[in-house]
């Protein structure tokens, strides 16, 4: 016999939307408020419900206890249960499945503190992306997600004790905990939980313990993005437990919600009643495979414990990552050692300077690159960056001394080489370091970030050689030393400005990187960073002028390249600002160019650029 259970005020809707699909099949209507008066033959009868969530939450555990076969018709006010059990939301399909019923589909029921759970249980401050109903689309979920993120400024870890069968599994801290009966119960669990089924006999618990807000937002946003597949690996800040029962305790009353309804309790108990509900229709979440169904899982080794747990409980969740005590101690130890002036440091500075100086004279890029790799100057500069953000006086003092000694040694030995070498020619490698601009500051900024990050992550410390090549500290110092030996202010000032640009960029943005990585609190760092910022702004003034000069040089070069002056064409034009403006060009013509003709061309070029020039030419004759 088929019994249709409904509230009488839903009868008109039932007759309109479902009755036609029953055809000539006989059934008996029962008012929900009189269900207890009916005696069912549990092995033959089917209870077909047309009820809202609230009524089903009360009805389904009773039906499971009596082992009644239950068919569920979609109801306008049934959001959690239809989605949680995976039954059809189409009226005709749901009716047809129930009428074609031949065997029970047994499914588990999850209970939380005695109440059935059809979607999820959210404990504490979890920004779980709950599907309130099938009507919610991606954009609605995104909007609700952003609203929750806006309220995340006061988030704080809470201590939880988690046990199973009376035995404690872990005492940890977390923002909150999500519990589901199967993976499809929520967007987050759908992306993280594997090997789950609606009748596997297990509940799944996700313990969210991010150590900064950025980490949490990044993960939740990834969970929100539409995707069919699970995330390949659970983030390290999320613990995962697969078990048949679980108990969670807290020192203070726990706020939690069951399918969106809010509760408060001193402890929370979870229990799975295996295959307790007999569905007279199929569930889309049912698996045929029994793989891993009898295996519990426990992945909680990376959750905070001990001192780390106590630290997270005491303060609000920081916006950006903070380094662990172990990471901080190890890095600080290395940087303290790097800040101290040693004899090997001085010897390597001398050798790298000598190699760079000879490489500059020889115009050899490979030799200069070798000098960059050998130079130890990057180490005390990175230590100085940490000293700035930590405002560590000893580290600052040691780093300054080491940097100054390295700078003076490099200038001195480069000057000695330039005095002893009879050559006085500005090679392309020397000339490339005489006009620093904002582009060089950009390189220094990126190099400072890379240097600090590489120091903080032992696994990528090998990248420091690449950072040394990118920022090129020793070559500009060597050029400045050559300028001293030549008593040439322009050579010295241009190269030394490039060195200061690199120095300021690395210190400022290396310090900011340490700040972002959590190696220093902002309150302590702001004073040192302010001083460094002032230095960078001062350095930016000549760099801006230099950058503008480069732009003007490029514009003049573009203007002159290919220009024809009475059968003479200008090729391979190079322009460099000076007093007067320097122009180098190849003059191609069909015949020989006399000195007077070249002077006339110089006059025409001056008219084009609007300024006096010093012209250097190579003449080329085209023969037919």
PDB file of C-alpha atoms in Angstrom, residues 345 349 352-353 375-382 384 399-412 430 432-437 440-441 443-445 447 468 470-481 484 490-508 535-536 539 542-543:
ATOM      1  CA  UNK A 345      84.036  38.354   3.700  1.00  0.00           C
ATOM      2  CA  UNK A 349      84.979  41.393  -1.630  1.00  0.00           C
ATOM      3  CA  UNK A 352      85.145  39.840  -6.652  1.00  0.00           C
ATOM      4  CA  UNK A 353      86.050  43.526  -7.136  1.00  0.00           C
ATOM      5  CA  UNK A 375      80.490  38.888  -4.198  1.00  0.00           C
ATOM      6  CA  UNK A 376      79.270  38.366  -0.592  1.00  0.00           C
ATOM      7  CA  UNK A 377      77.707  41.819  -0.280  1.00  0.00           C
ATOM      8  CA  UNK A 378      74.101  40.614  -0.605  1.00  0.00           C
ATOM      9  CA  UNK A 379      74.219  38.745   2.740  1.00  0.00           C
ATOM     10  CA  UNK A 380      74.770  41.759   5.097  1.00  0.00           C
ATOM     11  CA  UNK A 381      72.263  43.830   3.058  1.00  0.00           C
ATOM     12  CA  UNK A 382      69.531  41.230   3.651  1.00  0.00           C
ATOM     13  CA  UNK A 384      70.179  44.925   7.373  1.00  0.00           C
ATOM     14  CA  UNK A 399      75.269  45.091   9.063  1.00  0.00           C
ATOM     15  CA  UNK A 400      76.143  48.771   8.514  1.00  0.00           C
ATOM     16  CA  UNK A 401      79.763  48.166   9.471  1.00  0.00           C
ATOM     17  CA  UNK A 402      80.010  45.133   7.177  1.00  0.00           C
ATOM     18  CA  UNK A 403      78.353  46.950   4.241  1.00  0.00           C
ATOM     19  CA  UNK A 404      80.547  50.058   4.695  1.00  0.00           C
ATOM     20  CA  UNK A 405      83.739  48.014   4.885  1.00  0.00           C
ATOM     21  CA  UNK A 406      82.745  46.055   1.773  1.00  0.00           C
ATOM     22  CA  UNK A 407      81.905  49.268  -0.075  1.00  0.00           C
ATOM     23  CA  UNK A 408      85.173  51.010   0.859  1.00  0.00           C
ATOM     24  CA  UNK A 409      87.293  47.937   0.056  1.00  0.00           C
ATOM     25  CA  UNK A 410      85.628  47.599  -3.340  1.00  0.00           C
ATOM     26  CA  UNK A 411      86.091  51.290  -4.211  1.00  0.00           C
ATOM     27  CA  UNK A 412      89.716  51.231  -3.052  1.00  0.00           C
ATOM     28  CA  UNK A 430      81.325  50.581 -18.022  1.00  0.00           C
ATOM     29  CA  UNK A 432      75.994  50.699 -19.115  1.00  0.00           C
ATOM     30  CA  UNK A 433      76.417  51.575 -15.427  1.00  0.00           C
ATOM     31  CA  UNK A 434      76.741  55.349 -15.733  1.00  0.00           C
ATOM     32  CA  UNK A 435      73.103  56.337 -16.236  1.00  0.00           C
ATOM     33  CA  UNK A 436      70.872  54.612 -13.635  1.00  0.00           C
ATOM     34  CA  UNK A 437      67.136  55.246 -13.888  1.00  0.00           C
ATOM     35  CA  UNK A 440      67.160  49.977 -12.270  1.00  0.00           C
ATOM     36  CA  UNK A 441      65.125  50.734  -9.150  1.00  0.00           C
ATOM     37  CA  UNK A 443      65.188  45.609 -10.734  1.00  0.00           C
ATOM     38  CA  UNK A 444      66.420  46.380  -7.201  1.00  0.00           C
ATOM     39  CA  UNK A 445      62.872  46.141  -5.808  1.00  0.00           C
ATOM     40  CA  UNK A 447      65.708  41.543  -6.297  1.00  0.00           C
ATOM     41  CA  UNK A 468      73.074  38.287  -7.041  1.00  0.00           C
ATOM     42  CA  UNK A 470      70.077  40.225 -11.259  1.00  0.00           C
ATOM     43  CA  UNK A 471      70.901  43.047  -8.873  1.00  0.00           C
ATOM     44  CA  UNK A 472      74.634  43.368  -9.733  1.00  0.00           C
ATOM     45  CA  UNK A 473      76.055  45.115  -6.654  1.00  0.00           C
ATOM     46  CA  UNK A 474      79.798  44.817  -7.231  1.00  0.00           C
ATOM     47  CA  UNK A 475      80.091  45.986 -10.891  1.00  0.00           C
ATOM     48  CA  UNK A 476      78.697  49.496 -10.209  1.00  0.00           C
ATOM     49  CA  UNK A 477      81.005  49.742  -7.186  1.00  0.00           C
ATOM     50  CA  UNK A 478      83.940  48.764  -9.388  1.00  0.00           C
ATOM     51  CA  UNK A 479      82.958  51.401 -11.979  1.00  0.00           C
ATOM     52  CA  UNK A 480      82.689  53.997  -9.197  1.00  0.00           C
ATOM     53  CA  UNK A 481      86.202  52.975  -8.058  1.00  0.00           C
ATOM     54  CA  UNK A 484      87.922  57.648  -8.470  1.00  0.00           C
ATOM     55  CA  UNK A 490      80.634  61.766 -13.920  1.00  0.00           C
ATOM     56  CA  UNK A 491      81.835  58.167 -13.946  1.00  0.00           C
ATOM     57  CA  UNK A 492      81.950  57.981 -10.146  1.00  0.00           C
ATOM     58  CA  UNK A 493      78.615  59.708  -9.472  1.00  0.00           C
ATOM     59  CA  UNK A 494      76.662  57.747 -12.097  1.00  0.00           C
ATOM     60  CA  UNK A 495      77.942  54.343 -10.993  1.00  0.00           C
ATOM     61  CA  UNK A 496      77.688  55.097  -7.267  1.00  0.00           C
ATOM     62  CA  UNK A 497      74.094  56.285  -7.728  1.00  0.00           C
ATOM     63  CA  UNK A 498      73.317  52.903  -9.322  1.00  0.00           C
ATOM     64  CA  UNK A 499      74.887  51.175  -6.314  1.00  0.00           C
ATOM     65  CA  UNK A 500      72.839  53.279  -3.879  1.00  0.00           C
ATOM     66  CA  UNK A 501      69.699  52.531  -5.919  1.00  0.00           C
ATOM     67  CA  UNK A 502      70.300  48.802  -5.611  1.00  0.00           C
ATOM     68  CA  UNK A 503      71.122  49.123  -1.931  1.00  0.00           C
ATOM     69  CA  UNK A 504      68.018  51.138  -1.027  1.00  0.00           C
ATOM     70  CA  UNK A 505      65.689  48.970  -3.136  1.00  0.00           C
ATOM     71  CA  UNK A 506      66.919  45.729  -1.597  1.00  0.00           C
ATOM     72  CA  UNK A 507      66.771  47.040   1.971  1.00  0.00           C
ATOM     73  CA  UNK A 508      63.269  48.531   1.622  1.00  0.00           C
ATOM     74  CA  UNK A 535      66.138  57.394   1.313  1.00  0.00           C
ATOM     75  CA  UNK A 536      64.445  55.757  -1.673  1.00  0.00           C
ATOM     76  CA  UNK A 539      67.355  58.436  -4.696  1.00  0.00           C
ATOM     77  CA  UNK A 542      68.077  61.829  -9.821  1.00  0.00           C
ATOM     78  CA  UNK A 543      66.741  58.527 -11.167  1.00  0.00           C
TER      79      UNK A 543
END
